[in-house]
PDB file of C-alpha atoms in Angstrom:
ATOM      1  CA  UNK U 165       4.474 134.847 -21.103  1.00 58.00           C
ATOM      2  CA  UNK U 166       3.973 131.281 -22.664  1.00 60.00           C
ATOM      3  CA  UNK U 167       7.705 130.559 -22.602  1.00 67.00           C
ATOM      4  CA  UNK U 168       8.297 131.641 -19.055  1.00 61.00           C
ATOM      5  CA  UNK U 169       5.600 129.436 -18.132  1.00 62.00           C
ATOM      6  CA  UNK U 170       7.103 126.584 -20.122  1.00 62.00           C
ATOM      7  CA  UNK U 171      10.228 127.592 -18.186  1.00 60.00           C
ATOM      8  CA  UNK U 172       8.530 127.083 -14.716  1.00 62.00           C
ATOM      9  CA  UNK U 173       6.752 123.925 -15.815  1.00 59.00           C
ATOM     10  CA  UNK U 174      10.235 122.525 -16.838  1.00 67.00           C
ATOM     11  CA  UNK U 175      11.907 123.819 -13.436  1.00 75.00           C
ATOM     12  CA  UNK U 176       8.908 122.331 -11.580  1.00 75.00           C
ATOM     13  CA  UNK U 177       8.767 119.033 -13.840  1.00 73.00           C
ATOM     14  CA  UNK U 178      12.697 118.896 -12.893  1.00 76.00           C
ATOM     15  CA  UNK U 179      12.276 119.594  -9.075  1.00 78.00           C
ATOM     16  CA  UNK U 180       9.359 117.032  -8.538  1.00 76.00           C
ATOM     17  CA  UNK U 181      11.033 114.703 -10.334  1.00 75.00           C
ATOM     18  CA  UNK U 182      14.231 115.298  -8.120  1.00 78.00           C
ATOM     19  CA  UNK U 183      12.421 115.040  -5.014  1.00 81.00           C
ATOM     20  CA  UNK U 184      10.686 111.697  -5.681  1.00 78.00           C
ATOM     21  CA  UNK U 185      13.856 110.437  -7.079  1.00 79.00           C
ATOM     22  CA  UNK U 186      15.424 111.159  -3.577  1.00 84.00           C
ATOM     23  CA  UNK U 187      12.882 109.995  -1.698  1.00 86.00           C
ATOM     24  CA  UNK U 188      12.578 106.955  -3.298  1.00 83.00           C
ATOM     25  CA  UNK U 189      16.335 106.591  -3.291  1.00 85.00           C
ATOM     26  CA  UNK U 190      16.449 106.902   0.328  1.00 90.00           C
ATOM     27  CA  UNK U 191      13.828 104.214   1.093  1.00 89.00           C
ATOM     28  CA  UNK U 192      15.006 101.982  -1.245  1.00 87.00           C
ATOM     29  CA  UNK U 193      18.811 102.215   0.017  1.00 88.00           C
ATOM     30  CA  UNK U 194      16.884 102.015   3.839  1.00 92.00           C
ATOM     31  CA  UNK U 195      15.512  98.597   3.110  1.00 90.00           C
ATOM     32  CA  UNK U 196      18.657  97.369   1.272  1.00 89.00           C
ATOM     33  CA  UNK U 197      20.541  97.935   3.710  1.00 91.00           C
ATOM     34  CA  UNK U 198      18.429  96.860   6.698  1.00 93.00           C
ATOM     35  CA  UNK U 199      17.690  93.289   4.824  1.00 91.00           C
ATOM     36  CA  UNK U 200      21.630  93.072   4.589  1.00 91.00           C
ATOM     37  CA  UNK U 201      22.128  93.758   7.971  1.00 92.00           C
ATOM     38  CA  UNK U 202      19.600  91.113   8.954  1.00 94.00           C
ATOM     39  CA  UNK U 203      20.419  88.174   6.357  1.00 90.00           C
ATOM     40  CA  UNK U 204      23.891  88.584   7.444  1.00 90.00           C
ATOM     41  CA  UNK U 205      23.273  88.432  11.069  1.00 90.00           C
ATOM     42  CA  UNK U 206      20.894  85.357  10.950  1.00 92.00           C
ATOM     43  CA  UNK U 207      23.044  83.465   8.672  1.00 90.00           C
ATOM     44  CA  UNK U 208      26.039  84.282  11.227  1.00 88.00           C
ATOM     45  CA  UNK U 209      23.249  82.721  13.476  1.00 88.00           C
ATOM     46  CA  UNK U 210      22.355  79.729  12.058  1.00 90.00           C
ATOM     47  CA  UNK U 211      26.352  79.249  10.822  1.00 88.00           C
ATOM     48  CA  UNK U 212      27.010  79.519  15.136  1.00 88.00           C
ATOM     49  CA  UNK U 213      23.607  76.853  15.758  1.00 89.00           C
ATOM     50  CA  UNK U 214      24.753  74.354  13.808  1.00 89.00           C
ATOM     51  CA  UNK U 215      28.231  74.598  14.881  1.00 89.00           C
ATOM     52  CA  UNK U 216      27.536  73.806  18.199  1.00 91.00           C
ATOM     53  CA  UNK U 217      24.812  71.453  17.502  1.00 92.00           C
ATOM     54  CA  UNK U 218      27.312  69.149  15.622  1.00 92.00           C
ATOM     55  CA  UNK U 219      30.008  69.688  18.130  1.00 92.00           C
ATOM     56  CA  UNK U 220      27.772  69.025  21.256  1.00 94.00           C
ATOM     57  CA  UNK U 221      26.572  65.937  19.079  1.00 94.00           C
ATOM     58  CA  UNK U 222      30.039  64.779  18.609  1.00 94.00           C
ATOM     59  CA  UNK U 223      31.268  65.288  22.281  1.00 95.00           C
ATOM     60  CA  UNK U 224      28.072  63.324  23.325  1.00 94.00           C
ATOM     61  CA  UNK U 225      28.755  60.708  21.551  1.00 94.00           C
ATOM     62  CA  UNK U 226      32.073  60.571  22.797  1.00 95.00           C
ATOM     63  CA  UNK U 227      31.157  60.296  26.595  1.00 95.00           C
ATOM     64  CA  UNK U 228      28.175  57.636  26.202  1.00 94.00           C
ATOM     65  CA  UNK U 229      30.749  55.422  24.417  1.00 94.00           C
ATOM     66  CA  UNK U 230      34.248  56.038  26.864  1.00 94.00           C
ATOM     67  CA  UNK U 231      32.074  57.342  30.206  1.00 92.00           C
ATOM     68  CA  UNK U 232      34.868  60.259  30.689  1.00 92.00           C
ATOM     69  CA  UNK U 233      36.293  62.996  28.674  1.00 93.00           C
ATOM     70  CA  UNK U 234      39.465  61.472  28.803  1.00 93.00           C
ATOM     71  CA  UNK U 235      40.762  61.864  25.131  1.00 93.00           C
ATOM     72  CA  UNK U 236      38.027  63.677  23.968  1.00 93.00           C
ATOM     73  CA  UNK U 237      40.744  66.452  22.475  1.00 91.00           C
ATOM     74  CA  UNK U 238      42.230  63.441  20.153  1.00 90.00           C
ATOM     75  CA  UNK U 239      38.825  62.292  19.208  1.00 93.00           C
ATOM     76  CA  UNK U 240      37.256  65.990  18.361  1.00 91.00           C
ATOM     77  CA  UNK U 241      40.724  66.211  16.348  1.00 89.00           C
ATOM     78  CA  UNK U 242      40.917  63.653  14.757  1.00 88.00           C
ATOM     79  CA  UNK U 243      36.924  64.514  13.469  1.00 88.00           C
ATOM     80  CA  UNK U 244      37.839  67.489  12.553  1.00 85.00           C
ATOM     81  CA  UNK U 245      36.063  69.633  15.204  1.00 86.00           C
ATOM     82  CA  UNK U 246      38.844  70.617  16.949  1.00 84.00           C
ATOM     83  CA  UNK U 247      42.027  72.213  14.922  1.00 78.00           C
ATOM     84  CA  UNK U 248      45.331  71.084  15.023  1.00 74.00           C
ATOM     85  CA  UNK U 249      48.215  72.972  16.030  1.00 71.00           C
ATOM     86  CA  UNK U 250      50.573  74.117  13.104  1.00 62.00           C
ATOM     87  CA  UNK U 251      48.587  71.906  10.926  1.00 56.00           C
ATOM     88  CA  UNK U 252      47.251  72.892   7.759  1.00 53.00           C
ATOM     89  CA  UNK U 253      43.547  72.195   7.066  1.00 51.00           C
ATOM     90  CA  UNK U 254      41.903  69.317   5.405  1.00 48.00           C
ATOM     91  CA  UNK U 255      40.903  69.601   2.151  1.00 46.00           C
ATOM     92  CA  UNK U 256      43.757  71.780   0.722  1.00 49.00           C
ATOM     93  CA  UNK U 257      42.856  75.059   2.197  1.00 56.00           C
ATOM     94  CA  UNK U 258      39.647  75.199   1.054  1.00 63.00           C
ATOM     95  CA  UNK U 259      37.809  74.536   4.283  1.00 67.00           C
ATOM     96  CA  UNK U 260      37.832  77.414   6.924  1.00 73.00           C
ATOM     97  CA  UNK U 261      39.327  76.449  10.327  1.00 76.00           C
ATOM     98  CA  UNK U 262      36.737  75.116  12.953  1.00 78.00           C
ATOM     99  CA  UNK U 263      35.239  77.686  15.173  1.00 81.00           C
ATOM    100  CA  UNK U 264      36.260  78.427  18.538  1.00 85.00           C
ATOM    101  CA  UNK U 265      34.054  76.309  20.475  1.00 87.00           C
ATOM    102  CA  UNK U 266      35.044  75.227  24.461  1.00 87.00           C
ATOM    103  CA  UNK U 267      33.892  72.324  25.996  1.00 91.00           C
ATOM    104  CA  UNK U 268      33.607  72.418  29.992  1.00 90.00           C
ATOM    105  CA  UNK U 269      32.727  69.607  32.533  1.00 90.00           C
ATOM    106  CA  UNK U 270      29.449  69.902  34.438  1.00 88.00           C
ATOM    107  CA  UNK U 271      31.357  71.863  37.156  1.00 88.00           C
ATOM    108  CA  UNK U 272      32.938  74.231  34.100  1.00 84.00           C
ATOM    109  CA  UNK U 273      36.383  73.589  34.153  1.00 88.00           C
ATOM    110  CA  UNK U 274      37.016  73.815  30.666  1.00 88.00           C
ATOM    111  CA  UNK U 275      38.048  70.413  29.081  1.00 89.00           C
ATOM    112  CA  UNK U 276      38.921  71.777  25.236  1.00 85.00           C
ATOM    113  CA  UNK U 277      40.389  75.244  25.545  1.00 81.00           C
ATOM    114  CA  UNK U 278      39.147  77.381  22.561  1.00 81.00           C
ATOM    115  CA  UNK U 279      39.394  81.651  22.516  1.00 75.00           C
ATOM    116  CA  UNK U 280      39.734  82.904  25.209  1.00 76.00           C
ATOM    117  CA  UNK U 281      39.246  79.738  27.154  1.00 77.00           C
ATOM    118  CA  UNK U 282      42.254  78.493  28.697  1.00 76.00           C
ATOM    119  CA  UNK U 283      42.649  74.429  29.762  1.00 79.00           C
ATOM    120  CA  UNK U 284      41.639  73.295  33.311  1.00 78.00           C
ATOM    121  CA  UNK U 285      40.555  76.989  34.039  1.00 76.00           C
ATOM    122  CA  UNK U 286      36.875  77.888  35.467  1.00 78.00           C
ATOM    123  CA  UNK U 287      34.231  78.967  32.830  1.00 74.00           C
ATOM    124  CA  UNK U 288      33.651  82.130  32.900  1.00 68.00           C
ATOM    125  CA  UNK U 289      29.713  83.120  34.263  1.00 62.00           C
ATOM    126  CA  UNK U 290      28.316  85.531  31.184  1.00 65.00           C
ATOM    127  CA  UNK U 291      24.724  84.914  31.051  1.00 59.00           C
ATOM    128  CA  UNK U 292      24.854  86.341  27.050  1.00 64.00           C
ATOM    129  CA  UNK U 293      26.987  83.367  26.373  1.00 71.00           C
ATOM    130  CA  UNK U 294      25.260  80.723  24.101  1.00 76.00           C
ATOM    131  CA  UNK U 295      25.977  77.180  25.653  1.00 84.00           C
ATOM    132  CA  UNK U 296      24.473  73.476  25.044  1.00 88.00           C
ATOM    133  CA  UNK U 297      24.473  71.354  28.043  1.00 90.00           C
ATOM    134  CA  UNK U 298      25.647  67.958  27.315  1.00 92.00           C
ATOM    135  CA  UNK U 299      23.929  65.382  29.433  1.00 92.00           C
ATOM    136  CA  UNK U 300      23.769  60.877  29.123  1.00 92.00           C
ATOM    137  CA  UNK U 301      21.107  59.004  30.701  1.00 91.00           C
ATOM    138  CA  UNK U 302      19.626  62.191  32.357  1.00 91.00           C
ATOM    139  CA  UNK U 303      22.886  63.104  34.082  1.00 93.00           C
ATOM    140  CA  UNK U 304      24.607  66.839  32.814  1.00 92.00           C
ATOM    141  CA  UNK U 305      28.081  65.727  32.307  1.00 94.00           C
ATOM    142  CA  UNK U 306      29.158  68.924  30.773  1.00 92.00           C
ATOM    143  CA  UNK U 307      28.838  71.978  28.466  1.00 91.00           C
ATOM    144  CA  UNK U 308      29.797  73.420  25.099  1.00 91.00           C
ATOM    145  CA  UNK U 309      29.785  76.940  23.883  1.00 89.00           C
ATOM    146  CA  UNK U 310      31.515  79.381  21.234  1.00 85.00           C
ATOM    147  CA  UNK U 311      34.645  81.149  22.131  1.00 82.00           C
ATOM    148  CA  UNK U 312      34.296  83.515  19.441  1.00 75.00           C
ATOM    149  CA  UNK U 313      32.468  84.817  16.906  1.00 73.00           C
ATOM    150  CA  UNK U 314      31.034  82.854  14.177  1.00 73.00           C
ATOM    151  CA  UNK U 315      32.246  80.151  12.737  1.00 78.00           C
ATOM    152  CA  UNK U 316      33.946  81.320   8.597  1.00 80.00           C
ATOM    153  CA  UNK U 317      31.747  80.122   5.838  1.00 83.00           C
ATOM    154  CA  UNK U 318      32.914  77.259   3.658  1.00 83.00           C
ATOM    155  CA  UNK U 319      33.311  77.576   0.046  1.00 86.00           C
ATOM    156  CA  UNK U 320      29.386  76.975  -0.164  1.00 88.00           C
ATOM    157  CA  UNK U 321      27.908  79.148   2.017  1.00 87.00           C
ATOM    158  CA  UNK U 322      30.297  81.744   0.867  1.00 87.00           C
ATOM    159  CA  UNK U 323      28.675  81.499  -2.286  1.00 92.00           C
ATOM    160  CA  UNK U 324      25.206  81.591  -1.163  1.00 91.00           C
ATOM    161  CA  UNK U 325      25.981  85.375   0.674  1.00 90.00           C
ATOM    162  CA  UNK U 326      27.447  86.700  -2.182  1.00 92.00           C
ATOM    163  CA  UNK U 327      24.426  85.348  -4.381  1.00 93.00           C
ATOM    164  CA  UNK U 328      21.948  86.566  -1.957  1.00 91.00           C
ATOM    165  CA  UNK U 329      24.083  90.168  -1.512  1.00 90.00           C
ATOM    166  CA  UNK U 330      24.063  90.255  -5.375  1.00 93.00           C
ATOM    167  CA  UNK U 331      20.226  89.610  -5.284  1.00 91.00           C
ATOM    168  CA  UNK U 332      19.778  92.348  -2.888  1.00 89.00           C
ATOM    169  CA  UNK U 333      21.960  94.732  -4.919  1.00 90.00           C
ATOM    170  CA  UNK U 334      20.252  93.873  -8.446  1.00 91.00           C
ATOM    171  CA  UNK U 335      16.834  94.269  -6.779  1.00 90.00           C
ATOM    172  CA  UNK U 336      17.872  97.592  -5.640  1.00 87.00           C
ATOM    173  CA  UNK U 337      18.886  98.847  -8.868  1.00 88.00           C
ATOM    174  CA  UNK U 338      15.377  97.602 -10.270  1.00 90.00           C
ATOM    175  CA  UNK U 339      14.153  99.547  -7.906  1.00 86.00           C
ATOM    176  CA  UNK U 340      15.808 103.086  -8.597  1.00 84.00           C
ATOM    177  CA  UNK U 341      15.126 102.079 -12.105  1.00 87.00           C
ATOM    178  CA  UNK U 342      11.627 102.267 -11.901  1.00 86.00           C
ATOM    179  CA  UNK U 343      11.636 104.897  -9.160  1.00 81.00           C
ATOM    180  CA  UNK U 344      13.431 107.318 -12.031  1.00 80.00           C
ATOM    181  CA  UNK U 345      10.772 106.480 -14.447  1.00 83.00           C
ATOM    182  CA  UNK U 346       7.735 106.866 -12.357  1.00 81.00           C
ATOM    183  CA  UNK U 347       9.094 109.593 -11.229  1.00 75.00           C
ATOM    184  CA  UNK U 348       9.782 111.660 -14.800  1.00 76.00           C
ATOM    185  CA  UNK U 349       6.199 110.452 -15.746  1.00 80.00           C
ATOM    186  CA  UNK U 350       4.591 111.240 -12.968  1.00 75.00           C
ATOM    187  CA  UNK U 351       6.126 115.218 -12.781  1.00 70.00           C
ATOM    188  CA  UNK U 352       5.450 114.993 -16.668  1.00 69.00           C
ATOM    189  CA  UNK U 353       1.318 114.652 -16.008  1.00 66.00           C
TER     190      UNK U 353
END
């Protein structure tokens, strides 16, 4: 009798333990995940913001001093905003491409052609589409927005995700760590 109830103690020690192992599992691989999912998507975010911050910045610039947009493309270029065809990039490589940004007039003709933009051609209307309007002394003279996705990281930021990914990972395995413990001494008691 005594060692068939040890038996059952040990099965039910075994099975409790189990069961808040996978639980806790579950909710712990829930949350990494979801914080993944966000981090990634706000850095994406804040990688597309400033982007088109600096670009709208630059192109700004470049109308209060000329009063046009003639040879705006050269100027962006030349500042790196804009790439160059068949041209490698500066800095050996090691700097990802601009991002796909358009610039349009006030009307929308596109000025820069970037994406799926195509030079001279109407903008087309998607209210989704994140866009800065570009306007000197109080007058819109024009527009810029992304033509893709987000911009790649540089060497920098790519660093920061994967030390914030492995963050999120070792955190995670602290986590079932003490989830397995608490769990064996809590079935144990």
């Amino acid at each position: 009798m005594g060692r068939a109830r040890s038996l059952i103690m040990r099965s039910l020690t075994l099975k409790l333990t189990l069961a808040f192992m996978a639980v806790s599992l579950t909710g712990i691989a829930l949350v990494a995940l979801l914080v993944w999912g966000i981090t990634l998507t706000e850095f994406n975010r804040f990688m597309q913001d400033r982007a088109l911050s600096d670009f709208a910045t630059a192109a700004s610039s470049y109308y209060q001093a000329h009063g046009s947009w003639d040879g705006v493309v050269a100027a962006l270029r030349q500042q790196g905003l804009i790439p160059t065809p068949g041209q490698p990039q500066p800095g050996g490589g090691n700097n990802p491409p601009p991002p796909p940004i358009a610039l349009t007039d006030s009307q929308g003709q596109i000025i820069i052609a970037a994406g799926s933009f195509h030079q001279g051609a109407q903008t087309p209307v998607n209210p989704g589409q994140q866009k800065i309007a570009i306007t000197v002394k109080n007058q819109l003279v024009g527009y810029v927005q992304m033509a893709g996705g987000a911009p790649s990281p540089d060497p920098l930021e790519a660093r920061y995700l994967a030390r914030t990914n492995q963050a999120l990972v070792l955190a995670a395995l602290g986590a079932i760590i003490i989830a397995v413990l608490l769990g064996l001494f809590l079935a144990r008691t």
